[in-house]
mmCIF file of C-alpha atoms in Angstrom:
data_model
loop_
_atom_site.group_PDB
_atom_site.id
_atom_site.type_symbol
_atom_site.label_atom_id
_atom_site.label_comp_id
_atom_site.label_asym_id
_atom_site.label_seq_id
_atom_site.Cartn_x
_atom_site.Cartn_y
_atom_site.Cartn_z
ATOM 1 C CA UNK A 9 8.627 4.860 14.714
ATOM 2 C CA UNK A 10 8.385 1.217 13.690
ATOM 3 C CA UNK A 11 8.193 -0.565 10.354
ATOM 4 C CA UNK A 12 4.802 -1.931 9.272
ATOM 5 C CA UNK A 13 4.300 -4.256 6.326
ATOM 6 C CA UNK A 14 0.944 -4.668 4.568
ATOM 7 C CA UNK A 15 -0.658 -4.783 1.131
ATOM 8 C CA UNK A 16 -3.335 -2.474 -0.227
ATOM 9 C CA UNK A 17 -5.459 -4.141 -2.904
ATOM 10 C CA UNK A 18 -6.814 -1.722 -5.484
ATOM 11 C CA UNK A 19 -9.727 -1.391 -7.860
ATOM 12 C CA UNK A 20 -8.847 -2.108 -11.478
ATOM 13 C CA UNK A 21 -7.446 0.894 -13.319
ATOM 14 C CA UNK A 22 -7.536 1.668 -17.045
ATOM 15 C CA UNK A 23 -3.819 2.526 -16.994
ATOM 16 C CA UNK A 24 -1.214 -0.212 -17.318
ATOM 17 C CA UNK A 25 0.927 -1.233 -14.344
ATOM 18 C CA UNK A 26 3.929 0.850 -15.357
ATOM 19 C CA UNK A 27 1.853 3.994 -15.837
ATOM 20 C CA UNK A 28 -0.098 3.886 -12.569
ATOM 21 C CA UNK A 29 2.928 2.750 -10.556
ATOM 22 C CA UNK A 30 4.896 5.754 -11.879
ATOM 23 C CA UNK A 31 2.053 8.074 -10.843
ATOM 24 C CA UNK A 32 1.999 6.373 -7.428
ATOM 25 C CA UNK A 33 5.749 6.934 -7.015
ATOM 26 C CA UNK A 34 5.400 10.588 -8.049
ATOM 27 C CA UNK A 35 2.604 10.947 -5.462
ATOM 28 C CA UNK A 36 4.979 9.889 -2.681
ATOM 29 C CA UNK A 37 4.575 6.118 -2.811
ATOM 30 C CA UNK A 38 8.291 5.350 -2.796
ATOM 31 C CA UNK A 39 7.817 2.965 0.159
ATOM 32 C CA UNK A 40 5.486 0.720 -1.855
ATOM 33 C CA UNK A 41 6.013 -1.938 -4.508
ATOM 34 C CA UNK A 42 3.269 -1.993 -7.139
ATOM 35 C CA UNK A 43 2.135 -5.143 -8.863
ATOM 36 C CA UNK A 44 -0.733 -7.165 -10.274
ATOM 37 C CA UNK A 45 -1.814 -10.735 -9.685
ATOM 38 C CA UNK A 46 -4.456 -12.288 -11.933
ATOM 39 C CA UNK A 47 -5.301 -8.757 -13.113
ATOM 40 C CA UNK A 48 -5.836 -7.454 -9.557
ATOM 41 C CA UNK A 49 -3.604 -4.440 -8.799
ATOM 42 C CA UNK A 50 -1.939 -4.065 -5.408
ATOM 43 C CA UNK A 51 0.751 -2.116 -3.604
ATOM 44 C CA UNK A 52 2.863 -3.855 -0.965
ATOM 45 C CA UNK A 53 4.052 -1.303 1.585
ATOM 46 C CA UNK A 54 6.820 -1.298 4.164
ATOM 47 C CA UNK A 55 6.178 1.930 6.086
ATOM 48 C CA UNK A 56 7.809 3.531 9.096
ATOM 49 C CA UNK A 57 5.110 5.059 11.287
ATOM 50 C CA UNK A 58 4.145 5.695 14.895
ATOM 51 C CA UNK A 59 1.276 3.188 14.645
ATOM 52 C CA UNK A 60 -0.271 0.678 12.286
ATOM 53 C CA UNK A 61 -3.230 3.001 11.801
ATOM 54 C CA UNK A 62 -0.921 5.875 10.841
ATOM 55 C CA UNK A 63 0.934 3.645 8.367
ATOM 56 C CA UNK A 64 -2.243 2.440 6.655
ATOM 57 C CA UNK A 65 -3.788 5.924 6.565
ATOM 58 C CA UNK A 66 -0.637 7.428 5.063
ATOM 59 C CA UNK A 67 -0.357 4.698 2.424
ATOM 60 C CA UNK A 68 -4.069 4.977 1.584
ATOM 61 C CA UNK A 69 -3.769 8.750 1.200
ATOM 62 C CA UNK A 70 -0.822 8.291 -1.162
ATOM 63 C CA UNK A 71 -2.728 5.734 -3.246
ATOM 64 C CA UNK A 72 -5.749 8.044 -3.493
ATOM 65 C CA UNK A 73 -3.481 10.963 -4.471
ATOM 66 C CA UNK A 74 -2.368 8.830 -7.437
ATOM 67 C CA UNK A 75 -6.006 8.519 -8.521
ATOM 68 C CA UNK A 76 -6.342 4.907 -7.383
ATOM 69 C CA UNK A 77 -9.005 3.302 -5.187
ATOM 70 C CA UNK A 78 -8.213 1.046 -2.215
ATOM 71 C CA UNK A 79 -10.534 -1.958 -1.917
ATOM 72 C CA UNK A 80 -9.012 -3.664 1.111
ATOM 73 C CA UNK A 81 -5.895 -3.976 3.253
ATOM 74 C CA UNK A 82 -4.163 -7.317 3.820
ATOM 75 C CA UNK A 83 -1.830 -7.968 6.727
ATOM 76 C CA UNK A 84 -0.141 -11.359 6.793
ATOM 77 C CA UNK A 85 -0.053 -13.193 10.100
ATOM 78 C CA UNK A 86 3.744 -13.394 10.157
ATOM 79 C CA UNK A 87 3.965 -9.607 9.878
ATOM 80 C CA UNK A 88 1.457 -9.054 12.670
ATOM 81 C CA UNK A 89 3.419 -11.326 15.009
ATOM 82 C CA UNK A 90 6.325 -8.850 14.942
ATOM 83 C CA UNK A 91 4.209 -5.863 16.025
ATOM 84 C CA UNK A 92 3.428 -4.945 19.619
ATOM 85 C CA UNK A 93 -0.306 -4.473 19.122
ATOM 86 C CA UNK A 94 -2.132 -3.965 22.433
#
């Protein structure tokens, strides 16, 4: 298992940040930090997983379980440099 860091950007939600982030936490998203920038909701994850794909799938499943919709995944270049991606 290795740590993977990435951000899932979400569709706007009618709930406020505190409400949907609490639902996310209750759905198992304790490895993510919820936030908003310019009204765009996101969750920054630091996940331990066997692969990057497993980490993103697990985080996406957790977000969907909270009733949220993932629009895209962002991985910063400095985070990718630390991963042994074949």
